Short mmCIF file of C-alpha atoms and ligand atoms in Angstrom, two decimals:
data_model
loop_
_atom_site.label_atom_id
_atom_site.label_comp_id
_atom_site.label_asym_id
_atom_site.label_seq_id
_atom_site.Cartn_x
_atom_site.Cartn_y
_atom_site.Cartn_z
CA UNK A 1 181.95 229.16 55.81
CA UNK A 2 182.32 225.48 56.41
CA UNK A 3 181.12 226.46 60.04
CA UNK A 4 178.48 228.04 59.03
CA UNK A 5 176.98 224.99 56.78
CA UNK A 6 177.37 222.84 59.63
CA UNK A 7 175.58 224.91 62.44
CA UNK A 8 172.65 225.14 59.64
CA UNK A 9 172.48 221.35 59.60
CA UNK A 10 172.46 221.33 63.56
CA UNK A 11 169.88 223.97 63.46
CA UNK A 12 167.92 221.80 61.35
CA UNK A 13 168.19 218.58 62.61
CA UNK A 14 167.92 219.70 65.92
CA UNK A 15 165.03 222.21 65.82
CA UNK A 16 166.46 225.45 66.55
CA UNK A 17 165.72 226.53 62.78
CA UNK A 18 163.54 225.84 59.93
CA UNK A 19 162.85 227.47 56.79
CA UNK A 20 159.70 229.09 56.85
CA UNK A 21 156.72 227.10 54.57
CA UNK A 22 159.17 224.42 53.80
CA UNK A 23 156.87 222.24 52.78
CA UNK A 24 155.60 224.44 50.33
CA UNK A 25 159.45 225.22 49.00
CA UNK A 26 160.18 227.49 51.24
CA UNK A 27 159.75 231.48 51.46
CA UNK A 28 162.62 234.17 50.93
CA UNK A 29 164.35 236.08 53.91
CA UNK A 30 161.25 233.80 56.34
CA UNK A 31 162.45 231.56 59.07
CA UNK A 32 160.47 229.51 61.91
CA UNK A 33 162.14 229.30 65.26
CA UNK A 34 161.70 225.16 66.95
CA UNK A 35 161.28 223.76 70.34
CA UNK A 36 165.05 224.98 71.03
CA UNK A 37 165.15 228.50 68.97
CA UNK A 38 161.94 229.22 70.48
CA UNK A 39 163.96 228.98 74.06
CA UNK A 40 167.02 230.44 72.59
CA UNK A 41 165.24 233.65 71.21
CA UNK A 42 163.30 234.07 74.45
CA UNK A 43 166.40 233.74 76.52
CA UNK A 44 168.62 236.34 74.34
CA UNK A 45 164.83 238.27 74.65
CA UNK A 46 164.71 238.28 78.25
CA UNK A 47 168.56 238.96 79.24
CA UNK A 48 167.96 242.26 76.86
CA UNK A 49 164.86 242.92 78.70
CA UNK A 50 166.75 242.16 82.74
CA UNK A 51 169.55 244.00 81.58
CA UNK A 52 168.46 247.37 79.99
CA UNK A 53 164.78 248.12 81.11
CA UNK A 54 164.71 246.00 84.47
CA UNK A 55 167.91 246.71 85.95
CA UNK A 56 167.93 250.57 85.12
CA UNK A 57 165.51 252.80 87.31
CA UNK A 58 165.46 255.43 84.18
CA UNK A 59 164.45 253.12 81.41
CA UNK A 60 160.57 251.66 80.57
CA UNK A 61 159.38 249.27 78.69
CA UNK A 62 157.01 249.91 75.86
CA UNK A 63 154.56 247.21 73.36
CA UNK A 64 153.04 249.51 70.49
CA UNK A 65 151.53 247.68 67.47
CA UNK A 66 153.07 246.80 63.97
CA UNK A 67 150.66 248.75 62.00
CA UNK A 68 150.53 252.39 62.64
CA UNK A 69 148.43 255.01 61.22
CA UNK A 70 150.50 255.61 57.66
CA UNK A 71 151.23 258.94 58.83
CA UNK A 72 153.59 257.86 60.72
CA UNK A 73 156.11 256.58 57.98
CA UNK A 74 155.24 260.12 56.49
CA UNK A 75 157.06 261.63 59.05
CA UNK A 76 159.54 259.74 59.49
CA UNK A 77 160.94 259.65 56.40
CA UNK A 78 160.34 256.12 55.15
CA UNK A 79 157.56 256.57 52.58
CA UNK A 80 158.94 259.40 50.99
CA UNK A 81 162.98 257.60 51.11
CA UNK A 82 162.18 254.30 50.04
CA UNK A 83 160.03 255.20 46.80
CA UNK A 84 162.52 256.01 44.85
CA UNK A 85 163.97 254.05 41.99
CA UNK A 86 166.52 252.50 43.66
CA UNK A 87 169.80 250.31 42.60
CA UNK A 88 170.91 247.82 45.37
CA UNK A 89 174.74 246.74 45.37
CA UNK A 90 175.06 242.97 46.05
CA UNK A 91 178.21 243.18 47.83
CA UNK A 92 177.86 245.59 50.73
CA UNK A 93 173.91 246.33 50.18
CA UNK A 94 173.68 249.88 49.98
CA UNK A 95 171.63 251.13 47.75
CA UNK A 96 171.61 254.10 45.32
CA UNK A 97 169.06 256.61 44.01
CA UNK A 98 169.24 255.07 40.02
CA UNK A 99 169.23 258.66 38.86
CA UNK A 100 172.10 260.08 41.03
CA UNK A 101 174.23 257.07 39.62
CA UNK A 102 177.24 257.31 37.58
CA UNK A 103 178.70 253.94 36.20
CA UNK A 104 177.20 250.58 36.86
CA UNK A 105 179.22 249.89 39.76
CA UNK A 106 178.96 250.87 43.16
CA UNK A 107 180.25 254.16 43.98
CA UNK A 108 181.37 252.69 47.59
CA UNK A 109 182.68 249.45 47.15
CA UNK A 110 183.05 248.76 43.21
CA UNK A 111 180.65 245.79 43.61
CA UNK A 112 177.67 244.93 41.32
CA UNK A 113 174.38 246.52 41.06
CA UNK A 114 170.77 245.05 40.72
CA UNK A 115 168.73 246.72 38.13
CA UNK A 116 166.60 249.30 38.70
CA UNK A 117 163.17 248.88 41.20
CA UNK A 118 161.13 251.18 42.18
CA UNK A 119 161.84 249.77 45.71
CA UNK A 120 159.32 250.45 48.70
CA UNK A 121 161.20 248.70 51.76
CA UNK A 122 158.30 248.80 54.10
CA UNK A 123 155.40 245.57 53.11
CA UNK A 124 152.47 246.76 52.58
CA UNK A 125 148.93 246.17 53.50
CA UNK A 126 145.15 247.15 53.58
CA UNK A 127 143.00 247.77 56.22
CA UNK A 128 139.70 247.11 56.25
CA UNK A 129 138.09 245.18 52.92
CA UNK A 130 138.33 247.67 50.29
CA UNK A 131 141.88 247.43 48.59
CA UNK A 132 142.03 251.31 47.62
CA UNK A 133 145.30 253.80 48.47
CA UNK A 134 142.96 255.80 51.27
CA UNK A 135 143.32 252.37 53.11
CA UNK A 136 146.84 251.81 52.48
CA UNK A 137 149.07 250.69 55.61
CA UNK A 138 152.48 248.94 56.05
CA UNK A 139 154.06 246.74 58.49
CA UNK A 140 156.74 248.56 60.35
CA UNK A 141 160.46 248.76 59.22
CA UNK A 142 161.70 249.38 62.84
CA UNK A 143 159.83 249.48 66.32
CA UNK A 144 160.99 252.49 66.86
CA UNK A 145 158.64 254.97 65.60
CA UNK A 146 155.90 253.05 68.32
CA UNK A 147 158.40 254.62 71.01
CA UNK A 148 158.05 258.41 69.77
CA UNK A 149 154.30 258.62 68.76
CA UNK A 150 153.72 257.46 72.17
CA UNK A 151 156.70 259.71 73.78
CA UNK A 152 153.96 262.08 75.10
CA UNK A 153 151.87 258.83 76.96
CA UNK A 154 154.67 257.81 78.23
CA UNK A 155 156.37 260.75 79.58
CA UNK A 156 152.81 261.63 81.28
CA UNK A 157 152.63 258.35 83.18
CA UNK A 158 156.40 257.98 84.35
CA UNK A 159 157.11 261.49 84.67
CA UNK A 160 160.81 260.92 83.95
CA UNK A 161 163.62 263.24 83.80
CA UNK A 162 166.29 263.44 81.48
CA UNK A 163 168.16 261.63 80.54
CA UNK A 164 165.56 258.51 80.24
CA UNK A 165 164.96 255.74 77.75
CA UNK A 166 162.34 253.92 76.40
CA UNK A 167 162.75 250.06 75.18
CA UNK A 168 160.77 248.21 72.58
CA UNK A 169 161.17 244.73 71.53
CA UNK A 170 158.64 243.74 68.77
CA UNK A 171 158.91 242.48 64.73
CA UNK A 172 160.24 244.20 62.33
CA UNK A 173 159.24 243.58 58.32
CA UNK A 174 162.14 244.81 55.55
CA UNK A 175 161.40 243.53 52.09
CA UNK A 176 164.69 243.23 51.84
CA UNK A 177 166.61 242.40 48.18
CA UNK A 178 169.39 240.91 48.62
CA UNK A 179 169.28 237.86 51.31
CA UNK A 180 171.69 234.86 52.13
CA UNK A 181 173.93 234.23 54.88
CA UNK A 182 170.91 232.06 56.93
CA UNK A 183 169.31 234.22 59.33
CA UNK A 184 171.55 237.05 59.25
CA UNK A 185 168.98 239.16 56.79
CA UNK A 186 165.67 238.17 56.84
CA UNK A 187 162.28 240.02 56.20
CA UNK A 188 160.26 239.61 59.06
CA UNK A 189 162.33 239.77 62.56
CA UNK A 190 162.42 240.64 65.69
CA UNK A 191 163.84 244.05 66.62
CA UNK A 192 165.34 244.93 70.28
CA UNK A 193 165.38 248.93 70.09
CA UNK A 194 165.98 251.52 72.78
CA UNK A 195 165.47 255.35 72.45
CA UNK A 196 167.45 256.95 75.15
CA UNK A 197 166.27 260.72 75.22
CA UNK A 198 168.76 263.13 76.77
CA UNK A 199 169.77 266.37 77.10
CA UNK A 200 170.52 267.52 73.03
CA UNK A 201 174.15 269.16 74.61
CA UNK A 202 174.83 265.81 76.22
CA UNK A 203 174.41 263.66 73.34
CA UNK A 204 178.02 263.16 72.34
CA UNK A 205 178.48 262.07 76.10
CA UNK A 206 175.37 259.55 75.94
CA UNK A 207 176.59 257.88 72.69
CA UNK A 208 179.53 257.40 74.13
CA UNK A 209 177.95 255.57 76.88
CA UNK A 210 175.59 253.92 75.43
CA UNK A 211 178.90 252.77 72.98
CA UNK A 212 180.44 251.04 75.73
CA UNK A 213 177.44 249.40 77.44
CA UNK A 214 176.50 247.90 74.68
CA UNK A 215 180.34 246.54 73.61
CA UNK A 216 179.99 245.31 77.86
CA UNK A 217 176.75 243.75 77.12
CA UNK A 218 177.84 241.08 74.12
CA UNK A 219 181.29 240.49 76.21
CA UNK A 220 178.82 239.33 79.07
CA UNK A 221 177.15 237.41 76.95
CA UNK A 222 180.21 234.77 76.33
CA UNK A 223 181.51 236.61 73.10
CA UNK A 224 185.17 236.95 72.58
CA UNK A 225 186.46 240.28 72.35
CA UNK A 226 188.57 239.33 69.14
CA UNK A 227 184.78 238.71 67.30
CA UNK A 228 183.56 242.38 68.10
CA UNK A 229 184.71 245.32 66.54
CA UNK A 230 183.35 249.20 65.66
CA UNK A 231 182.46 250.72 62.38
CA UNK A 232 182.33 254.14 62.17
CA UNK A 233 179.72 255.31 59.63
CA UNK A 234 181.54 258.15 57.33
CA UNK A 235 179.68 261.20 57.35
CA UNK A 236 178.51 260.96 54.01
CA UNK A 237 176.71 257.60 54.33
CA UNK A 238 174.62 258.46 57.62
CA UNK A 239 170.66 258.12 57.26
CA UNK A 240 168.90 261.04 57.04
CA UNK A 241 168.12 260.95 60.55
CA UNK A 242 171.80 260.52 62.14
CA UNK A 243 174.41 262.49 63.32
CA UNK A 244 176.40 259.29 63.76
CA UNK A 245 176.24 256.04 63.35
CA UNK A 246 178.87 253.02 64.86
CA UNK A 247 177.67 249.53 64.52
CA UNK A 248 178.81 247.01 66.43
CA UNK A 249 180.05 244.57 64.09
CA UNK A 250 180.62 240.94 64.67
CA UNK A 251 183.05 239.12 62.81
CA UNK A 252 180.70 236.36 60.72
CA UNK A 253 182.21 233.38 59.10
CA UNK A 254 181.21 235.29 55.79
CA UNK A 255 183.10 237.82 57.34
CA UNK A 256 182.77 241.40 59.08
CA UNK A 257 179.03 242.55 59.53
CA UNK A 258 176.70 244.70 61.62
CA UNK A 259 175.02 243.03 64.52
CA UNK A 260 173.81 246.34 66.26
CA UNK A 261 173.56 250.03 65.19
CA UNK A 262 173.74 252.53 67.80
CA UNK A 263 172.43 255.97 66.36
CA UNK A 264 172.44 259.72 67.61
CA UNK A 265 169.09 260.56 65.77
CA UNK A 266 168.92 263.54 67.60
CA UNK A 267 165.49 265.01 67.53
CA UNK A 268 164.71 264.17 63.73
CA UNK A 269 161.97 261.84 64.90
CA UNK A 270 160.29 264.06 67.81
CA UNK A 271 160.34 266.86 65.92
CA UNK A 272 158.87 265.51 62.42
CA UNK A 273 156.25 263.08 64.31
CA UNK A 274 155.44 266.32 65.97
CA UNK A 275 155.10 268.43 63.09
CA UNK A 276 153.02 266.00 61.14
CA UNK A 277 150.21 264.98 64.15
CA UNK A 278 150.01 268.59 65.47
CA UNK A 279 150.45 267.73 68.79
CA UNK A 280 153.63 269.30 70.87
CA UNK A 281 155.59 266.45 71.70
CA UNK A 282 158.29 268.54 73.42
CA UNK A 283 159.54 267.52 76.91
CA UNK A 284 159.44 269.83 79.50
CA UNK A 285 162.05 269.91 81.93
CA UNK A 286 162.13 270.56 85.95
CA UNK A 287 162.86 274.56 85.04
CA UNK A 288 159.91 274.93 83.05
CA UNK A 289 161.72 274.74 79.82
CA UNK A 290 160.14 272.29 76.77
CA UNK A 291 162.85 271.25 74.47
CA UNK A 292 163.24 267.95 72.13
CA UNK A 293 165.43 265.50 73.31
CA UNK A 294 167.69 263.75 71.40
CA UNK A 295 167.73 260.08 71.41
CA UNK A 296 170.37 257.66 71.52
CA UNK A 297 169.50 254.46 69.68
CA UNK A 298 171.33 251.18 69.90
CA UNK A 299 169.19 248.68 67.58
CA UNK A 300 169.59 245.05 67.50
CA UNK A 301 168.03 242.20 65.31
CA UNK A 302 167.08 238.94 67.67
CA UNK A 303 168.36 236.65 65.02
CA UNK A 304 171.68 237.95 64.26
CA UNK A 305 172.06 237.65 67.47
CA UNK A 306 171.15 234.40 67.94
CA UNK A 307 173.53 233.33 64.75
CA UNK A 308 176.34 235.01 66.43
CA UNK A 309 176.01 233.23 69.72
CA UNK A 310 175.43 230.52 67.64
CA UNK A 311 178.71 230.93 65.29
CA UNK A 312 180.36 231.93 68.90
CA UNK A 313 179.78 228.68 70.63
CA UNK A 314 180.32 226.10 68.16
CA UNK A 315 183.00 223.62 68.24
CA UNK A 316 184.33 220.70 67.85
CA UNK A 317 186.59 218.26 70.00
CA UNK A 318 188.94 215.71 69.67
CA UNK A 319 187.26 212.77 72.22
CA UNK A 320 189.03 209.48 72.12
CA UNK A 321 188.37 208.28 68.73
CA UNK A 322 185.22 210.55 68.04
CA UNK A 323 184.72 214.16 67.29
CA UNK A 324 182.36 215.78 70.15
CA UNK A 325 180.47 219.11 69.08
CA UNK A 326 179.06 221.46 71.42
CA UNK A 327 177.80 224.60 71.53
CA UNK A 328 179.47 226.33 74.23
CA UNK A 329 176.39 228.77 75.07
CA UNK A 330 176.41 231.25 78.45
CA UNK A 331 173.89 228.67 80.51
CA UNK A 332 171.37 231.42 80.73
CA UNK A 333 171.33 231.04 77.14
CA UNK A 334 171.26 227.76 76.37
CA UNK A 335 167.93 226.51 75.78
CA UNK A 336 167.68 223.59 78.21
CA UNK A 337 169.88 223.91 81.44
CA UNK A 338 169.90 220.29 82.52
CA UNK A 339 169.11 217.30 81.37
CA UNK A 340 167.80 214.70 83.40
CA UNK A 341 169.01 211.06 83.22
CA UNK A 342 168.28 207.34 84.64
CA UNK A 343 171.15 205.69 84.05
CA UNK A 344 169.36 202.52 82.34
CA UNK A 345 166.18 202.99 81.10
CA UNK A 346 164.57 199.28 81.86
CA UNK A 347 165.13 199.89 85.60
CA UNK A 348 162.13 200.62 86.93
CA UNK A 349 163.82 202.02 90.49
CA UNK A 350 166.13 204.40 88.60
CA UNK A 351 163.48 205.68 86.52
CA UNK A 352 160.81 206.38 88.95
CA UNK A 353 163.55 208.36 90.75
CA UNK A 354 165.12 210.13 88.15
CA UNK A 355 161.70 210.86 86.80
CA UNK A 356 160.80 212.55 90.48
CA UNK A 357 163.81 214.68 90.20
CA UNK A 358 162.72 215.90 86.43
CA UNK A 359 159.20 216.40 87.95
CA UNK A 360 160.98 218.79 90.47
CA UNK A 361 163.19 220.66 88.34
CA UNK A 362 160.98 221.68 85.46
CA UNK A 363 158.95 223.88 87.95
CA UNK A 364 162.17 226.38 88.13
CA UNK A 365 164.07 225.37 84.81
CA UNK A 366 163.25 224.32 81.34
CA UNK A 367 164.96 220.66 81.51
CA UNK A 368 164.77 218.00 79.36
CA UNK A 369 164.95 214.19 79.99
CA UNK A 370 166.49 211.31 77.82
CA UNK A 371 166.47 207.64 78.15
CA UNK A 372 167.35 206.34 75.02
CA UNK A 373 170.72 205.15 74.11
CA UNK A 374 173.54 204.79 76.13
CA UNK A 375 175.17 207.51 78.63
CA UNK A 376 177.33 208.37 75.93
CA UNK A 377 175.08 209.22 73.18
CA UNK A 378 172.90 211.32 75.77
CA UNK A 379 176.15 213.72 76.48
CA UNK A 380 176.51 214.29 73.02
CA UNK A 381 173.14 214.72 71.97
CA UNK A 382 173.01 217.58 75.16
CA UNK A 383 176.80 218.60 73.78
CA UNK A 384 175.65 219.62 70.62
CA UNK A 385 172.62 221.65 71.90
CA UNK A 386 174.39 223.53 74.49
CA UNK A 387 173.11 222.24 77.36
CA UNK A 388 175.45 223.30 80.73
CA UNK A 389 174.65 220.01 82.73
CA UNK A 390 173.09 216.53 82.64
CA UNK A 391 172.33 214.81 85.65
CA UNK A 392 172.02 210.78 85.95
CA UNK A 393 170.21 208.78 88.40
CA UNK A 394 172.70 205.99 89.44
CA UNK A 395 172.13 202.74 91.39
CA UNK A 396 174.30 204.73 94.48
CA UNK A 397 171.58 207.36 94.10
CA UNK A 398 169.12 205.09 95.97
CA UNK A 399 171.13 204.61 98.59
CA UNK A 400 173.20 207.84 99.07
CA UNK A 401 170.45 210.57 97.46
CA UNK A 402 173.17 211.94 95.26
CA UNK A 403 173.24 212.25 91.41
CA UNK A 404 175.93 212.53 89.22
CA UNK A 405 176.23 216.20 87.30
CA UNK A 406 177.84 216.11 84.24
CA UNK A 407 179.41 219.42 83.46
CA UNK A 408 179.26 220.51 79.68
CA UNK A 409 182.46 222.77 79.20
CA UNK A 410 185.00 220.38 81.09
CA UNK A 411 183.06 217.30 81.02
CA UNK A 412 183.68 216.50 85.36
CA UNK A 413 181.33 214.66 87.10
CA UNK A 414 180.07 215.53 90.68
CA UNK A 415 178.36 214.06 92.82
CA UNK A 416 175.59 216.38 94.44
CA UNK A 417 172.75 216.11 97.21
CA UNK A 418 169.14 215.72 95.55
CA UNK A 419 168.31 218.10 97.70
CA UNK A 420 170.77 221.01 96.66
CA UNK A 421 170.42 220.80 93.51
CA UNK A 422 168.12 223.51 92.54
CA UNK A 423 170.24 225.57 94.47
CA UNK A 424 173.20 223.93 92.82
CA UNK A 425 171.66 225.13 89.46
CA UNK A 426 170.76 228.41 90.95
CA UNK A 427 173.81 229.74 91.55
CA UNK A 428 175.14 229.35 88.62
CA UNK A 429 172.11 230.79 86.33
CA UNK A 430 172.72 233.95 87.75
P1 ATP B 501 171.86 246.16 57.20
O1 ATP B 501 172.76 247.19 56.61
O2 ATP B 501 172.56 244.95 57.73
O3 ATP B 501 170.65 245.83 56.38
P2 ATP B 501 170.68 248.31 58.63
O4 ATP B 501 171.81 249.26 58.79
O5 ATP B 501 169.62 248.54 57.63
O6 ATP B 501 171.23 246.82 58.50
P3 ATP B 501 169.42 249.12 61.03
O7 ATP B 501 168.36 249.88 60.37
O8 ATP B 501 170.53 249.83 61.73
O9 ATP B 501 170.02 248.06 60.03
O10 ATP B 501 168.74 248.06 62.00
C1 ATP B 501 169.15 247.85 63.32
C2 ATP B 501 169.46 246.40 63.58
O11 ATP B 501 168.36 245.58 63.23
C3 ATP B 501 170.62 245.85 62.79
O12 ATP B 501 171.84 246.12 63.44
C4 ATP B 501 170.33 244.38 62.80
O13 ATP B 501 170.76 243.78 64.01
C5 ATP B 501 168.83 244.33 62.75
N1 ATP B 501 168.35 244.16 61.37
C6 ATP B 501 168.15 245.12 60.45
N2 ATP B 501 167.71 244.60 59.30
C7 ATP B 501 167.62 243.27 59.51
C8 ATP B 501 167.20 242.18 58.70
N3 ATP B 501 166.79 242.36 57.46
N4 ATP B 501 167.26 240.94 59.24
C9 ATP B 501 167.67 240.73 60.51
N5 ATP B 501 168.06 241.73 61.31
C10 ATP B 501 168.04 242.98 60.83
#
């Protein structure tokens, strides 16, 4: 845990995280993302988005809104499942119907139980000016749902065959009881959700898959094997929509937790959203035959991510006398790339130059520039953000067009042409 304090002070002091309304105390399970979470989040975004919509000719992208018609949570189960009077446990955060519960502890894991609440998950909200029930609407739990009311719109455009997916990435809103552990649970966040409809006899096969790629997909990202492990969900504790669950669980400095569920919610959700709207949302295949799909859904949270790239990368060094930290993030992560120096600020030469090179890069990458302090103290301050490379405008620089390129993870210096560097960078961002 003594990790985990410190990368919330570097969040802090270096703008990746602040606590939402802070000036106002602060708000519950709320978070606001600075200039370098901003660039982290889009980055994890965006390698989501390359990897599983762009890549893959079968998968499509999708933006629905966060408000749906409330019908919507009728059918899929959430207004109806999280009415009830409900008991929380504060150790693994399950909760109980209060009337199926014997004892006062939890039946799972022994641990405590909050009192009883009759506990709607979903926030809700009003449309229009008159606060009555006929104008009741919530904020969505998951993005999901966006992807099956508009399975029909989709399928009509694309014209897909099985199996195919549709991808979502949009917030979520949980009015979640129990909170702590930073960002790891929050109530408003941003979801990353596919729904991979396929064949219902293949879906063992498709899980499966989809198991692996997604185990592939965090080792690509720079996390060690030894952090990632399955959880099988027992039988008995599956939603109401699952056949089975496995999350991907990432091992935390508070310990073991989920960082992405992949589901088999077979066709719970086209069949019920069908049901409900009256419309036949039924796919019909090259024979002629309509049939619901199941889906396949691995679900991810941006910021638990983002804290587990985060926890991932830390470290510190012994350096001479000091202690360097760094966050050792995959550069395509890491919120700025380079870093562009001169190597003293009061020369008016070295700036001028360094500053044309800045001026060059920030077209293709975000980069950043520093003069203040010594050499040093601009490493480290780049160290401890994660940034792969710094790059320092020398007196030899006017003479032979070279700069020096600091390297982040081994700390060699090279000396490279002005004129490949942008390739220099290139190759390596890919
Ligand atoms: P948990 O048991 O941790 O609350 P869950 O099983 O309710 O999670 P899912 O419904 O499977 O979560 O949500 C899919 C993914 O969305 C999770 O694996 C997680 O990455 C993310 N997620 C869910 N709830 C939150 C939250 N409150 N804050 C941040 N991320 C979340």
């Amino acid at each position: 845990m003594e990790n985990l304090d410190k990368i919330v002070s570097l969040c802090k002091r270096r703008g990746f995280v602040f606590p939402s309304s802070e000036i106002y105390g602060g708000l519950g399970g709320f978070w606001d993302f600075g200039p370098l979470g901003v660039e982290l989040k889009n980055n994890i975004k965006s390698w989501w988005w390359q990897t599983m919509v762009q890549a893959r000719e079968e998968i499509v992208g999708l933006d629905s809104t966060i408000i749906h018609n409330p019908k919507v949570w009728q059918a899929s189960g959430h207004t109806l499942s999280f009415t009830d009077p409900l008991r929380e446990c504060k150790e693994c955060h399950k909760r109980f119907r209060a009337d199926q519960l014997k004892g006062e502890k939890c039946p799972e894991c022994q641990g405590k139980l909050t009192n009883v609440k009759q506990f709607n998950l979903m926030f809700e909200t009003y449309i229009g000016s008159a606060k009555e029930t006929a104008n009741k609407a919530y904020l969505r739990p998951e993005t999901c749902q966006g992807i099956f009311i508009n399975f029909a719109n989709v399928v009509d455009t694309v014209q897909p065959k099985l199996p195919f997916g549709i991808a979502q990435i949009g917030k979520g809103f949980r009015n979640e009881i129990t909170l702590g552990n930073f960002i790891f649970r929050d109530r408003e966040f941003e979801m990353m959700e596919l729904e991979y409809f396929v064949r219902p006899e293949e879906d063992e096969k498709w899980f499966d898959y989809w198991l692996k790629e997604r185990l592939k997909w965090y080792l690509d990202l720079g996390i060690s094997k030894k952090n990632l492990r399955f959880f099988e969900h027992p039988k008995k504790s599956l939603a109401h929509y699952s056949k089975r669950t496995v999350d991907i669980e990432y091992h935390f400095p508070f310990g073991w937790a989920e960082l992405e569920g992949v589901a088999n919610r077979t066709d719970f959700d086209l069949k019920n959203q069908s049901r409900f709207s009256n419309k036949d949302l039924r796919f019909q295949d090259e024979k002629g035959e309509k049939l619901y799909p199941y889906v396949i859904e691995p679900s991810v949270g941006v910021e638990r991510i983002a804290l587990a790239l985060l926890v991932e990368a830390y470290r510190e060094e012994k350096d001479k006398k000091e202690i360097r930290v760094l966050l050792s993030l995959h550069p395509q992560i890491a919120p700025i790339k380079a870093a562009v120096f001169p190597l003293l600020a009061n020369k008016a030469n070295l700036v001028k130059k360094a500053k044309e090179i800045y001026d060059d890069l920030k077209i293709c990458f975000n980069v950043a520039w520093d003069d203040i302090g010594n050499i040093g103290k601009r490493y480290r301050r780049q160290d401890e953000i994660g940034t792969p490379w710094c790059v320092t405008v020398d007196f030899e620089t006017l003479k032979d067009k070279k700069v020096t390129v600091r390297d982040r993870e081994t700390m060699k210096q090279q000396r490279v042409a002005i004129d490949k560097l942008k390739e220099f960078f290139q190759t390596k961002l890919v």
